[in-house]
Amino acid sequence: MSDLPQRLSSETASPPPPVKAPVKINVGKAPLGPTIIRDFILLLSLASFLALWFCKGRPAVLASNYAVCSRVGAKVYTVDDNNPTVQCLVVRDEFIVDTGSLEDVSTRWNAANVPFTLQVRYIGDGSIVVPGFSDSHAHILEYGASRQLSLEGGKSINETVALVRDYITGNPDIYSNTSKFIEGWGWDHTSWPGQVWPTADALDGDPVIRGRPVILQSKDGHALWISKKVIDLSAPFPGGDIEGGVTFRDALGNPTGVLLDNAQDLVKRPAPTEDDLHRRFTATVKDALSLGLTSIHDAGFSPVSLEYFKGLADEGSLPIRIYGMRYYDEGSPYWGNKLAPVINAGNGRLNARSVKIFADGALRSGGAALHKPYHDNPDTKGFMRLDEKVLHEVILRYLDDGWQVNVHAIGDYANRVVLDAFEAALGKVNITALRPRLEHAQILTKEDIARVGKLGVIASVQPAHAISDMWYAEDRLGPERVSGLYAFRALLDHGARLALGSDFPVEDMNPLRGFYAAVARLTPNGASPRGPSGWFPEQRLTRQEALRGMTIDAAYASFTEDTLGSIVPGKRADFVVLSQDIMTVTVDQILKTNVQATFIDGKPVYESI
């Protein structure tokens, strides 16, 4: 990996002092008196005051100072253990400055002797407010790319080929240019009859596709299906499998068109242009904000994507918060002691202080590294994508250089190896301060479930994976081992902190789908292989636990719990208005909830109130 520019040193704005009775506003440790408060609020709120002075009734645009309240009851869920629900939150500029009942926040506001009334906006009957949702594991630019040619509707090889053909014929610029690379995302051989793997021949059997360079990413992101043209362009292939990867071959040893995990790197494809990056990012942000996401942990920055996001942060035009993990590439020079982390660039919108390392592959494609052979394929235990000795060394090295280390680990063997590496580092670095993460932490032995919490390792999990994988997982793992798959309750009960995500575009971006999956462990239509009570229902989370995993615990996993993740005075005003109370409605109603408004830094970024 080439050297990247050094730390972006821009600092976030300091929050204004929270309003607290008896009109004491704390800046640092020192309380300020009413006179200073009055002058400070007057100065910061001049624009709002003038707007209200010349307007009668409700302003068309939110002032820089306002309260959001429920008319009846306390419907603002703060995710603050000391004050879990309140009627109102008060925003001044970018920050939350007060919470409480309308009477209390009004009293404190008026006690500051400002010459204008606090603007109050009410949410609808039945609606609630929650902190802005954070997705702790996602792929931002890949999601945008996947929207161009989605293959998730293909229920067979032939149907998927037809989707590619229709995409080509439906885009004249692509149809007329047979050399243009065609990229799609989302095919899933486990949902096809016989779970057969696709081939390049299947693509080139279609006269419209034949001879074109086609690269199709699997749903789990761990396999590529490529056309004969791409095979030719990427030749020569190694004679055997590379470390941590598999190239599917015919009886003569020729590639058939599917590559797993590290073998995907053998494919030569054009780098995305600036226009490509912008188009992909725009598509992702539009959907994310409409679904209530205010922060996204990107599970794999390349040098190109990092530079793109840093450019937006420098311009002050990053529309959503991003926490980035820089990919570790074994074939590139070690960068942990050369590059500095990106911290609070773009007024707190961009952070990149972690490394993403792959330990193994995925369960769906059979690359997850297991202690014992696969139940449905006794010839394999999966594989590690990185030599174990190298993995131990590189984990310790990045930790020693001050980086958070986030390791993709699916299989029980891979998770054991990574936990061993983290444990070995305990005597040399401050694990608690560096907050290492197991990305996915899918299959764990009982012993290792207990170790996650004991070691202080964060389990970055994706509940939607559970309700997708449950239909084939037991066949793949067997009845005993499957009980350690997606064991969220066991992890939590053993002291682990859970940061919830979706892994989009692998799963649906909607955070409410992840919330539902965590508390129901059922498909959206209420089904599971083990009946309507849920798939291993003893592993369900409570709604409060699920909400924490998408807010304050996700913030902790990105070192931002002091400024994000809960509705508390002094924190940034990131919050979401939902159409109904997901904390009390029946489980089957959760997914009928809509996002009515999304706010970042106190400003509406999707709809308003």
Coordinates of C-alpha atoms in Angstrom, one line a residue:
M1 CA 0.0 0.0 0.0
S2 CA 1.4 3.4 -1.0
D3 CA 2.0 6.0 1.6
L4 CA -0.9 8.3 2.3
P5 CA -0.8 11.9 3.4
Q6 CA -0.3 12.4 7.1
R7 CA -2.9 13.2 9.8
L8 CA -5.7 15.6 9.0
S9 CA -5.4 17.8 12.1
S10 CA -8.7 19.8 11.9
E11 CA -10.5 19.9 15.2
T12 CA -14.2 19.6 15.9
A13 CA -16.1 22.6 17.1
S14 CA -16.5 22.7 20.9
P15 CA -20.0 22.2 22.1
P16 CA -21.8 25.2 23.7
P17 CA -22.4 24.8 27.4
P18 CA -25.5 22.7 28.2
V19 CA -28.4 24.5 29.9
K20 CA -29.0 23.1 33.4
A21 CA -30.9 24.4 36.4
P22 CA -30.3 26.6 38.2
V23 CA -29.2 28.3 35.0
K24 CA -25.7 26.9 35.2
I25 CA -23.9 26.1 32.0
N26 CA -20.7 24.1 32.3
V27 CA -17.7 24.8 30.2
G28 CA -15.1 22.3 31.2
K29 CA -15.5 22.2 35.0
A30 CA -16.5 25.8 35.8
P31 CA -20.2 26.9 36.0
L32 CA -21.1 30.2 34.4
G33 CA -23.5 32.8 35.7
P34 CA -26.7 34.0 34.0
T35 CA -25.1 37.2 32.6
I36 CA -22.5 35.3 30.7
I37 CA -25.1 32.7 29.5
R38 CA -27.3 35.5 28.3
D39 CA -24.6 37.2 26.3
F40 CA -23.3 33.9 24.9
I41 CA -26.8 32.8 23.7
L42 CA -27.5 36.2 22.3
L43 CA -24.3 36.1 20.2
L44 CA -24.8 32.5 18.9
S45 CA -28.5 33.0 18.3
L46 CA -28.6 36.4 16.5
A47 CA -29.5 34.9 13.1
S48 CA -32.3 32.9 14.7
F49 CA -33.6 35.9 16.6
L50 CA -33.8 38.1 13.5
A51 CA -35.7 35.4 11.6
L52 CA -38.2 35.0 14.4
W53 CA -38.6 38.8 14.8
F54 CA -39.8 39.2 11.3
C55 CA -41.9 36.1 11.1
K56 CA -45.3 35.3 12.7
G57 CA -46.3 31.8 13.6
R58 CA -44.1 28.7 12.9
P59 CA -41.0 29.5 10.8
A60 CA -40.7 27.6 7.5
V61 CA -37.0 26.8 8.4
L62 CA -35.7 25.6 11.7
A63 CA -33.8 28.2 13.7
S64 CA -30.3 27.4 14.9
N65 CA -31.9 27.0 18.4
Y66 CA -34.9 24.9 18.9
A67 CA -36.6 22.2 20.9
V68 CA -38.0 18.9 19.6
C69 CA -40.7 17.5 21.9
S70 CA -43.4 14.9 22.1
R71 CA -46.9 16.4 22.9
V72 CA -47.8 13.6 25.3
G73 CA -45.4 11.5 27.4
A74 CA -41.6 11.2 27.2
K75 CA -41.0 9.9 23.6
V76 CA -37.3 10.9 23.2
Y77 CA -35.2 7.8 23.8
T78 CA -31.9 9.2 25.0
V79 CA -29.8 6.0 25.4
D80 CA -28.7 7.6 28.6
D81 CA -28.9 5.2 31.6
N82 CA -29.5 8.1 34.0
N83 CA -32.3 9.7 32.0
P84 CA -33.6 7.1 29.5
T85 CA -36.7 8.9 28.2
V86 CA -37.5 12.6 28.1
Q87 CA -40.2 14.8 26.5
C88 CA -37.8 17.3 24.8
L89 CA -34.3 17.8 23.6
V90 CA -33.0 21.3 23.0
V91 CA -30.5 22.1 20.2
R92 CA -28.3 25.1 19.9
D93 CA -26.3 25.2 16.6
E94 CA -24.6 21.8 16.3
F95 CA -25.1 20.5 19.8
I96 CA -27.7 19.2 22.3
V97 CA -27.8 21.7 25.2
D98 CA -30.6 20.4 27.4
T99 CA -33.1 17.6 27.8
G100 CA -36.2 17.1 30.0
S101 CA -39.9 18.0 30.1
L102 CA -41.1 21.0 28.1
E103 CA -41.8 22.9 31.3
D104 CA -38.3 22.3 32.6
V105 CA -36.3 23.1 29.5
S106 CA -38.5 26.2 28.9
T107 CA -37.9 27.4 32.4
R108 CA -34.1 27.0 32.1
W109 CA -34.2 28.6 28.6
N110 CA -36.2 31.6 29.8
A111 CA -34.0 32.0 32.9
A112 CA -31.1 32.8 30.6
N113 CA -33.1 36.1 29.9
V114 CA -32.8 35.9 26.1
P115 CA -35.2 38.2 24.3
F116 CA -36.9 35.6 22.2
T117 CA -38.9 32.5 22.7
L118 CA -37.4 29.0 22.2
Q119 CA -38.8 27.6 19.0
V120 CA -40.6 24.3 19.8
R121 CA -41.3 21.6 17.2
Y122 CA -43.5 18.7 18.0
I123 CA -43.2 15.2 16.6
G124 CA -46.3 13.5 15.5
D125 CA -48.6 11.4 17.7
G126 CA -47.0 8.0 18.1
S127 CA -43.6 9.1 16.8
I128 CA -40.4 8.9 18.8
V129 CA -36.9 10.4 18.7
V130 CA -33.8 8.2 19.0
P131 CA -30.1 9.0 18.6
G132 CA -28.8 8.9 15.0
F133 CA -28.2 5.3 13.9
S134 CA -24.7 4.1 13.3
D135 CA -23.8 1.1 11.1
S136 CA -20.7 -0.5 12.6
H137 CA -19.7 -2.5 9.5
A138 CA -20.5 -1.5 6.0
H139 CA -19.0 -0.9 2.5
I140 CA -19.9 2.6 1.3
L141 CA -18.7 2.8 -2.2
E142 CA -19.4 -0.9 -2.9
Y143 CA -23.1 -0.3 -2.0
G144 CA -23.3 2.5 -4.5
A145 CA -21.7 0.3 -7.2
S146 CA -24.1 -2.5 -6.3
R147 CA -27.1 -0.3 -7.1
Q148 CA -26.1 -0.1 -10.8
L149 CA -26.5 -3.8 -11.5
S150 CA -28.1 -5.7 -8.6
L151 CA -28.3 -9.5 -9.0
E152 CA -30.2 -10.3 -5.8
G153 CA -33.3 -11.1 -7.7
G154 CA -31.7 -13.9 -9.6
K155 CA -33.1 -17.3 -8.3
S156 CA -31.0 -19.4 -10.7
I157 CA -27.9 -19.1 -12.9
N158 CA -30.2 -18.5 -15.9
E159 CA -32.2 -15.8 -14.2
T160 CA -29.0 -14.0 -13.1
V161 CA -27.5 -14.2 -16.6
A162 CA -30.8 -12.6 -17.8
L163 CA -30.4 -9.7 -15.3
V164 CA -26.9 -9.0 -16.8
R165 CA -28.3 -9.2 -20.3
D166 CA -31.2 -6.9 -19.5
Y167 CA -28.7 -4.4 -17.9
I168 CA -26.6 -4.3 -21.1
T169 CA -29.5 -3.9 -23.5
G170 CA -31.1 -1.3 -21.2
N171 CA -28.1 1.0 -21.3
P172 CA -27.2 2.0 -24.9
D173 CA -23.8 3.4 -24.0
I174 CA -22.9 0.0 -22.5
Y175 CA -24.5 -2.1 -25.3
S176 CA -22.6 -0.2 -28.0
N177 CA -19.2 -0.6 -26.2
T178 CA -18.3 -4.3 -26.0
S179 CA -15.0 -3.5 -24.2
K180 CA -16.6 -1.6 -21.3
F181 CA -16.3 -3.5 -18.0
I182 CA -19.7 -4.6 -16.6
E183 CA -19.8 -5.0 -12.8
G184 CA -22.6 -6.4 -10.7
W185 CA -23.3 -7.5 -7.1
G186 CA -25.4 -9.9 -5.2
W187 CA -25.6 -13.4 -6.8
D188 CA -26.1 -16.1 -4.2
H189 CA -25.5 -19.7 -5.3
T190 CA -27.0 -21.0 -2.0
S191 CA -30.4 -19.8 -3.1
W192 CA -30.2 -21.5 -6.5
P193 CA -31.4 -25.1 -7.2
G194 CA -28.8 -27.5 -6.1
Q195 CA -26.6 -24.7 -4.8
V196 CA -24.4 -25.1 -7.9
W197 CA -21.6 -22.7 -8.6
P198 CA -21.8 -20.5 -11.8
T199 CA -19.3 -20.6 -14.7
A200 CA -17.9 -18.3 -17.3
D201 CA -19.5 -20.5 -19.9
A202 CA -22.9 -19.6 -18.5
L203 CA -22.2 -15.9 -19.1
D204 CA -20.7 -16.4 -22.5
G205 CA -23.6 -18.7 -23.6
D206 CA -25.7 -15.5 -23.9
P207 CA -25.0 -13.8 -27.3
V208 CA -25.4 -10.3 -25.8
I209 CA -22.9 -11.0 -23.1
R210 CA -20.4 -13.1 -25.1
G211 CA -17.0 -11.5 -25.4
R212 CA -17.6 -8.7 -22.9
P213 CA -15.6 -8.2 -19.7
V214 CA -18.1 -9.1 -16.9
I215 CA -17.2 -9.1 -13.1
L216 CA -20.0 -10.2 -10.8
Q217 CA -19.5 -10.0 -7.0
S218 CA -21.3 -12.6 -4.8
K219 CA -23.7 -11.5 -2.1
D220 CA -21.2 -12.1 0.7
G221 CA -18.4 -10.3 -1.1
H222 CA -16.1 -13.3 -1.0
A223 CA -16.5 -14.7 -4.5
L224 CA -16.2 -13.4 -8.0
W225 CA -18.0 -14.8 -11.1
I226 CA -16.2 -13.6 -14.2
S227 CA -16.6 -14.0 -18.0
K228 CA -14.1 -15.6 -20.4
K229 CA -13.0 -12.2 -21.5
V230 CA -11.9 -11.3 -17.9
I231 CA -10.2 -14.7 -17.6
D232 CA -8.2 -13.8 -20.7
L233 CA -7.4 -10.3 -19.6
S234 CA -6.2 -11.6 -16.1
A235 CA -4.1 -14.4 -17.5
P236 CA -1.8 -16.1 -16.7
F237 CA -3.3 -17.5 -13.5
P238 CA -1.0 -19.3 -11.0
G239 CA -0.7 -23.0 -11.5
G240 CA -2.4 -23.7 -8.1
D241 CA -4.3 -21.9 -5.5
I242 CA -2.8 -18.8 -3.9
E243 CA -2.6 -18.5 -0.1
G244 CA -6.0 -17.8 1.3
G245 CA -7.9 -18.1 -2.0
V246 CA -9.4 -20.7 -4.4
T247 CA -9.6 -20.6 -8.2
F248 CA -12.3 -23.0 -9.5
R249 CA -10.9 -25.1 -12.3
D250 CA -12.1 -27.8 -14.8
A251 CA -10.6 -31.3 -15.2
L252 CA -7.8 -29.8 -17.3
G253 CA -6.9 -27.2 -14.7
N254 CA -8.3 -24.2 -16.5
P255 CA -10.2 -21.5 -14.5
T256 CA -14.0 -21.9 -14.8
G257 CA -14.9 -18.4 -13.8
V258 CA -15.3 -18.4 -10.0
L259 CA -12.6 -17.1 -7.6
L260 CA -12.8 -17.1 -3.8
D261 CA -11.4 -14.7 -1.3
N262 CA -7.7 -13.8 -2.0
A263 CA -8.0 -15.3 -5.5
Q264 CA -10.3 -12.4 -6.3
D265 CA -7.2 -10.2 -6.4
L266 CA -6.0 -12.0 -9.5
V267 CA -8.6 -10.2 -11.6
K268 CA -7.5 -7.1 -13.4
R269 CA -10.1 -4.4 -13.6
P270 CA -10.0 -0.6 -14.2
A271 CA -9.7 1.7 -11.2
P272 CA -12.8 3.8 -10.5
T273 CA -12.8 7.3 -11.9
E274 CA -13.7 10.4 -9.8
D275 CA -17.1 10.3 -11.4
D276 CA -17.5 6.7 -10.5
L277 CA -16.7 7.5 -6.9
H278 CA -19.0 10.4 -6.7
R279 CA -21.9 8.5 -8.3
R280 CA -21.5 5.6 -5.9
F281 CA -21.1 7.8 -2.8
T282 CA -24.1 9.9 -3.7
A283 CA -26.3 6.8 -4.1
T284 CA -25.2 5.4 -0.8
V285 CA -25.7 8.7 1.2
K286 CA -29.1 9.3 -0.3
D287 CA -30.3 5.9 1.0
A288 CA -28.5 6.1 4.3
L289 CA -29.9 9.4 5.4
S290 CA -33.4 8.3 4.4
L291 CA -33.0 5.3 6.7
G292 CA -31.8 7.3 9.7
L293 CA -28.1 6.5 9.4
T294 CA -25.9 9.4 10.6
S295 CA -22.6 7.4 11.0
I296 CA -21.1 4.6 9.0
H297 CA -18.1 2.5 9.8
D298 CA -16.5 1.7 6.4
A299 CA -15.0 -1.8 6.7
G300 CA -12.2 -1.3 4.2
F301 CA -10.7 1.9 2.9
S302 CA -8.5 1.6 -0.1
P303 CA -5.9 4.4 -0.7
V304 CA -8.3 5.7 -3.4
S305 CA -11.4 5.8 -1.3
L306 CA -9.5 7.3 1.7
E307 CA -8.2 10.1 -0.5
Y308 CA -11.7 10.7 -1.9
F309 CA -13.3 11.0 1.5
K310 CA -10.4 13.2 2.8
G311 CA -11.0 15.5 -0.1
L312 CA -14.7 15.9 0.8
A313 CA -13.8 16.4 4.5
D314 CA -11.2 19.1 3.6
E315 CA -13.9 20.9 1.6
G316 CA -16.4 20.6 4.4
S317 CA -18.8 18.7 2.1
L318 CA -18.9 15.3 3.7
P319 CA -22.7 14.8 4.3
I320 CA -22.5 11.9 6.7
R321 CA -20.1 10.7 9.4
I322 CA -17.6 8.1 8.4
Y323 CA -15.3 5.9 10.5
G324 CA -12.8 4.2 8.2
M325 CA -10.7 1.0 8.5
R326 CA -7.7 1.0 6.2
Y327 CA -7.1 -2.3 4.5
Y328 CA -4.1 -4.4 5.4
D329 CA -2.4 -5.8 2.3
E330 CA 0.2 -8.4 2.9
G331 CA 1.8 -7.7 -0.5
S332 CA 2.3 -4.0 0.3
P333 CA 4.8 -2.3 2.7
Y334 CA 3.8 -2.0 6.3
W335 CA 2.3 1.5 6.9
G336 CA 1.4 1.4 10.6
N337 CA 4.5 3.3 11.6
K338 CA 4.5 5.7 8.7
L339 CA 1.0 7.1 8.5
A340 CA -0.9 9.0 11.2
P341 CA -4.6 8.4 11.9
V342 CA -7.2 10.8 10.5
I343 CA -9.0 12.2 13.5
N344 CA -12.0 14.6 13.4
A345 CA -11.5 15.8 9.9
G346 CA -14.3 17.9 8.4
N347 CA -15.5 19.1 11.8
G348 CA -15.8 15.6 13.1
R349 CA -17.3 14.0 10.0
L350 CA -14.3 11.7 9.1
N351 CA -12.1 9.5 11.3
A352 CA -9.8 6.7 10.1
R353 CA -7.7 5.2 13.0
S354 CA -8.1 1.5 12.5
V355 CA -6.8 -1.3 10.2
K356 CA -8.9 -4.0 8.7
I357 CA -7.3 -7.5 8.4
F358 CA -8.9 -10.6 7.0
A359 CA -8.4 -13.8 9.0
D360 CA -10.6 -16.1 6.9
G361 CA -13.3 -16.3 4.3
A362 CA -17.1 -16.6 4.6
L363 CA -19.6 -19.3 5.6
R364 CA -21.7 -18.9 2.6
S365 CA -18.9 -19.6 0.2
G366 CA -17.2 -22.2 2.4
G367 CA -14.1 -20.2 3.2
A368 CA -14.7 -19.7 6.9
A369 CA -11.9 -21.4 8.8
L370 CA -13.3 -24.1 11.2
H371 CA -11.8 -26.4 13.8
K372 CA -13.5 -29.4 12.2
P373 CA -14.6 -30.1 8.6
Y374 CA -17.8 -28.7 7.2
H375 CA -20.8 -30.8 8.0
D376 CA -22.0 -30.7 4.4
N377 CA -18.5 -30.9 2.9
P378 CA -16.2 -33.1 5.0
D379 CA -13.3 -32.6 2.6
T380 CA -12.6 -29.1 3.9
K381 CA -12.3 -27.0 7.0
G382 CA -12.3 -23.7 5.1
F383 CA -9.0 -21.7 5.1
M384 CA -7.2 -18.9 6.7
R385 CA -6.5 -15.9 4.4
L386 CA -3.3 -15.1 6.2
D387 CA -0.6 -17.3 7.6
E388 CA -1.2 -17.6 11.4
K389 CA 2.3 -16.5 12.3
V390 CA 2.0 -13.4 10.1
L391 CA -1.4 -12.7 11.5
H392 CA -0.1 -12.7 15.1
E393 CA 2.8 -10.5 14.1
V394 CA 0.9 -7.9 12.2
I395 CA -1.9 -7.6 14.8
L396 CA 0.7 -6.9 17.5
R397 CA 2.6 -4.5 15.3
Y398 CA -0.4 -2.4 14.5
L399 CA -1.5 -2.4 18.1
D400 CA 2.0 -1.4 19.2
D401 CA 1.9 1.5 16.7
G402 CA -1.4 2.7 18.2
W403 CA -3.9 1.5 15.7
Q404 CA -7.3 -0.1 16.5
V405 CA -7.1 -3.5 14.9
N406 CA -10.4 -4.9 13.4
V407 CA -10.1 -8.4 12.2
H408 CA -12.6 -10.2 9.9
A409 CA -13.2 -13.6 11.6
I410 CA -16.1 -15.9 10.7
G411 CA -15.2 -19.5 11.5
D412 CA -14.5 -20.8 15.1
Y413 CA -10.9 -21.6 14.2
A414 CA -10.3 -18.1 12.8
N415 CA -11.9 -16.5 15.8
R416 CA -9.7 -18.6 18.1
V417 CA -6.5 -17.5 16.3
V418 CA -7.4 -13.8 16.5
L419 CA -8.4 -14.0 20.1
D420 CA -5.1 -15.7 20.9
A421 CA -3.3 -12.9 19.1
F422 CA -5.2 -10.2 21.1
E423 CA -4.5 -12.1 24.3
A424 CA -0.8 -12.3 23.5
A425 CA -0.8 -8.5 23.0
L426 CA -2.2 -7.8 26.5
G427 CA 1.1 -7.6 28.2
K428 CA 2.6 -5.3 25.6
V429 CA -0.2 -2.8 24.8
N430 CA -3.2 -1.2 26.4
I431 CA -6.0 -3.3 24.8
T432 CA -8.8 -1.3 26.5
A433 CA -7.5 1.9 25.1
L434 CA -7.1 0.5 21.6
R435 CA -10.4 -1.3 21.5
P436 CA -9.7 -4.1 19.1
R437 CA -12.7 -5.6 17.2
L438 CA -13.8 -8.9 15.9
E439 CA -15.6 -8.1 12.7
H440 CA -18.5 -10.6 12.4
A441 CA -17.5 -12.9 15.3
Q442 CA -19.9 -15.4 13.7
I443 CA -19.0 -18.9 14.9
L444 CA -17.5 -19.2 18.4
T445 CA -16.9 -22.0 20.8
K446 CA -18.3 -21.6 24.3
E447 CA -14.8 -21.0 25.6
D448 CA -14.1 -18.2 23.1
I449 CA -17.5 -16.6 23.7
A450 CA -16.3 -16.0 27.3
R451 CA -12.9 -14.8 26.2
V452 CA -14.3 -11.9 24.0
G453 CA -15.7 -10.0 27.0
K454 CA -12.8 -11.0 29.3
L455 CA -10.2 -9.6 26.9
G456 CA -12.2 -6.4 26.3
V457 CA -12.6 -7.1 22.6
I458 CA -15.5 -5.5 20.8
A459 CA -17.8 -7.9 18.9
S460 CA -18.9 -6.1 15.7
V461 CA -21.8 -8.2 14.6
Q462 CA -24.5 -8.0 12.0
P463 CA -27.9 -9.4 13.1
A464 CA -29.3 -9.4 9.6
H465 CA -26.8 -12.1 8.7
A466 CA -28.4 -14.4 11.2
I467 CA -31.8 -14.4 9.5
S468 CA -30.2 -14.7 6.0
D469 CA -27.8 -17.6 6.9
M470 CA -30.2 -19.6 9.2
W471 CA -31.7 -21.4 6.2
Y472 CA -28.4 -23.2 5.3
A473 CA -26.2 -22.7 8.3
E474 CA -27.3 -25.8 10.2
D475 CA -26.6 -28.1 7.2
R476 CA -23.2 -26.4 6.8
L477 CA -22.1 -26.6 10.5
G478 CA -24.2 -29.4 12.0
P479 CA -26.6 -29.3 15.0
E480 CA -24.0 -28.9 17.7
R481 CA -21.7 -26.3 16.2
V482 CA -24.5 -24.1 14.9
S483 CA -25.4 -23.2 18.5
G484 CA -22.3 -21.0 18.6
L485 CA -23.4 -19.1 15.5
Y486 CA -24.6 -15.5 16.0
A487 CA -24.7 -16.1 19.8
F488 CA -25.4 -12.4 20.6
R489 CA -27.0 -13.0 24.0
A490 CA -24.2 -15.3 25.1
L491 CA -21.6 -12.7 24.1
L492 CA -23.4 -10.0 25.9
D493 CA -24.0 -12.1 29.0
H494 CA -20.2 -12.8 29.2
G495 CA -19.4 -9.1 29.2
A496 CA -18.7 -8.4 25.5
R497 CA -19.7 -5.0 24.0
L498 CA -21.7 -5.4 20.8
A499 CA -21.5 -2.9 18.0
L500 CA -24.3 -3.7 15.5
G501 CA -24.0 -3.2 11.7
S502 CA -25.5 -4.5 8.5
D503 CA -22.5 -5.3 6.2
F504 CA -24.4 -3.5 3.4
P505 CA -24.6 -4.2 0.5
V506 CA -24.3 -7.8 1.6
E507 CA -27.5 -7.2 3.6
D508 CA -30.2 -4.6 3.5
M509 CA -28.9 -1.2 4.7
N510 CA -32.0 -0.5 6.7
P511 CA -30.9 -0.3 10.4
L512 CA -34.4 -1.2 11.5
R513 CA -34.0 -4.6 9.7
G514 CA -31.0 -5.2 11.9
F515 CA -32.9 -4.1 15.0
Y516 CA -35.7 -6.4 14.1
A517 CA -33.3 -9.3 13.4
A518 CA -31.6 -8.8 16.7
V519 CA -34.8 -8.9 18.8
A520 CA -36.9 -11.4 16.7
R521 CA -34.4 -13.7 14.9
L522 CA -37.2 -14.3 12.3
T523 CA -37.5 -13.3 8.7
P524 CA -39.6 -10.3 8.0
N525 CA -42.6 -12.6 7.4
G526 CA -42.1 -14.2 10.8
A527 CA -40.5 -17.5 9.8
S528 CA -37.4 -19.4 10.8
P529 CA -36.1 -23.0 10.3
R530 CA -37.0 -23.6 14.0
G531 CA -40.5 -22.2 13.9
P532 CA -42.3 -18.9 14.7
S533 CA -40.6 -18.5 18.1
G534 CA -37.4 -17.6 16.3
W535 CA -34.0 -19.1 15.4
F536 CA -32.3 -19.9 18.6
P537 CA -34.6 -17.4 20.4
E538 CA -32.5 -17.6 23.6
Q539 CA -29.9 -15.5 21.7
R540 CA -32.2 -12.6 21.1
L541 CA -31.3 -9.1 22.4
T542 CA -33.8 -6.9 24.2
R543 CA -34.8 -3.7 22.3
Q544 CA -32.8 -1.6 24.7
E545 CA -29.7 -3.7 24.0
A546 CA -30.3 -3.6 20.3
L547 CA -30.7 0.2 20.3
R548 CA -27.5 0.6 22.3
G549 CA -25.6 -1.5 19.8
M550 CA -26.7 0.9 17.0
T551 CA -26.0 4.0 18.9
I552 CA -23.7 4.4 22.0
D553 CA -21.9 1.1 21.7
A554 CA -21.3 1.7 18.0
A555 CA -19.9 5.2 19.0
Y556 CA -17.6 3.5 21.6
A557 CA -16.3 1.2 18.8
S558 CA -15.2 4.3 16.9
F559 CA -13.9 6.3 19.9
T560 CA -16.7 8.8 19.6
E561 CA -18.9 8.0 22.6
D562 CA -18.1 11.4 24.2
T563 CA -19.7 13.3 21.3
L564 CA -22.1 10.8 19.6
G565 CA -24.4 7.9 20.4
S566 CA -26.8 9.3 22.9
I567 CA -29.1 12.3 23.4
V568 CA -27.2 14.0 26.2
P569 CA -26.3 17.7 26.7
G570 CA -22.9 18.5 25.3
K571 CA -23.1 15.9 22.5
R572 CA -23.6 16.6 18.8
A573 CA -27.2 16.9 17.7
D574 CA -27.5 13.7 15.6
F575 CA -31.0 12.2 16.0
V576 CA -33.8 10.5 14.1
V577 CA -37.6 10.8 14.2
L578 CA -39.4 7.5 13.7
S579 CA -43.1 7.1 12.8
Q580 CA -43.8 4.7 15.7
D581 CA -42.4 3.5 18.9
I582 CA -40.1 0.6 18.0
M583 CA -39.5 0.0 21.7
T584 CA -43.1 -0.9 22.5
V585 CA -44.9 -1.9 19.3
T586 CA -45.4 -5.6 18.6
V587 CA -42.4 -7.3 17.0
D588 CA -44.3 -7.8 13.7
Q589 CA -44.9 -4.1 13.5
I590 CA -41.2 -3.0 13.8
L591 CA -40.4 -3.2 10.1
K592 CA -43.5 -1.0 9.3
T593 CA -41.7 1.9 11.0
N594 CA -40.7 4.8 8.7
V595 CA -38.0 7.4 9.2
Q596 CA -39.7 10.8 9.3
A597 CA -36.6 13.0 9.7
T598 CA -32.8 12.6 10.1
F599 CA -30.6 15.3 11.7
I600 CA -26.9 15.7 11.8
D601 CA -25.2 18.5 13.7
G602 CA -28.7 19.9 14.5
K603 CA -29.6 20.3 10.8
P604 CA -32.2 18.3 8.9
V605 CA -30.5 16.1 6.2
Y606 CA -33.6 14.1 5.4
E607 CA -37.0 15.7 5.6
S608 CA -37.7 17.8 8.7
I609 CA -40.2 18.5 11.5

